[in-house]
């Protein structure tokens, strides 16, 4: 499998901590990590990409991602496969849970990108989520109020699924 470019926004460090756990599931230095606060220009160098964002406020994408959405729009995704990770708090922000994930997905959908790794929404407690399409989340959804074993279990299942689509 080719290297995976992991691009994340992380204001408080939680999303960064989540994506760094990917090393457990792609153990052969398959992941290269990029904080989008420094830009997303490296994205062009990868065919396998993971984008991760927390959500803020009323389901808004993280600030560093917000500043890069137009740059994301400019990328040619025709030969790229993308997995998405959204981090959020289902209890405090259950009315628009992981809405920032949907903002990234919307850009990719407009670009006809190949997005993989949709996940079931069962096992969460929230009122509504813009990140649901056809009954599933548009990516892996992590609430760090889950215990660590639950997070790792969800990540392991998701990683095995997206490996099937990555080149």
PDB file of C-alpha atoms in Angstrom, residues 1-2 4 22-28 30-31 48 50 81 83 116-117 155-167:
ATOM      1  CA  UNK A   1       0.000   0.000   0.000  1.00  0.00           C
ATOM      2  CA  UNK A   2       1.169   3.520  -0.792  1.00  0.00           C
ATOM      3  CA  UNK A   4      -1.223   7.715   3.559  1.00  0.00           C
ATOM      4  CA  UNK A  22      -3.783   5.476  13.408  1.00  0.00           C
ATOM      5  CA  UNK A  23      -0.158   4.354  13.696  1.00  0.00           C
ATOM      6  CA  UNK A  24      -1.467   1.270  15.543  1.00  0.00           C
ATOM      7  CA  UNK A  25      -3.500   0.233  12.492  1.00  0.00           C
ATOM      8  CA  UNK A  26      -1.030   1.264   9.785  1.00  0.00           C
ATOM      9  CA  UNK A  27       2.139   0.105  11.577  1.00  0.00           C
ATOM     10  CA  UNK A  28       4.771   0.198   8.846  1.00  0.00           C
ATOM     11  CA  UNK A  30       2.372   4.086   6.298  1.00  0.00           C
ATOM     12  CA  UNK A  31       0.996   7.376   7.667  1.00  0.00           C
ATOM     13  CA  UNK A  48      -4.425   7.742  -0.076  1.00  0.00           C
ATOM     14  CA  UNK A  50      -7.294  10.821   5.561  1.00  0.00           C
ATOM     15  CA  UNK A  81      -9.085   7.890  -2.204  1.00  0.00           C
ATOM     16  CA  UNK A  83     -11.243   8.612   4.389  1.00  0.00           C
ATOM     17  CA  UNK A 116     -14.547   5.615   1.669  1.00  0.00           C
ATOM     18  CA  UNK A 117     -15.174   4.483   5.207  1.00  0.00           C
ATOM     19  CA  UNK A 155     -10.704   2.784  14.618  1.00  0.00           C
ATOM     20  CA  UNK A 156      -9.545  -0.793  13.993  1.00  0.00           C
ATOM     21  CA  UNK A 157     -12.773  -1.709  12.185  1.00  0.00           C
ATOM     22  CA  UNK A 158     -12.666   1.475  10.110  1.00  0.00           C
ATOM     23  CA  UNK A 159      -8.958   1.102   9.235  1.00  0.00           C
ATOM     24  CA  UNK A 160      -9.507  -2.446   7.991  1.00  0.00           C
ATOM     25  CA  UNK A 161     -12.387  -1.237   5.838  1.00  0.00           C
ATOM     26  CA  UNK A 162     -10.540   1.642   4.186  1.00  0.00           C
ATOM     27  CA  UNK A 163      -7.405  -0.478   3.567  1.00  0.00           C
ATOM     28  CA  UNK A 164      -9.504  -2.399   1.046  1.00  0.00           C
ATOM     29  CA  UNK A 165      -9.914   0.765  -1.032  1.00  0.00           C
ATOM     30  CA  UNK A 166      -6.484   2.347  -0.609  1.00  0.00           C
ATOM     31  CA  UNK A 167      -3.932   1.709  -3.338  1.00  0.00           C
TER      32      UNK A 167
END
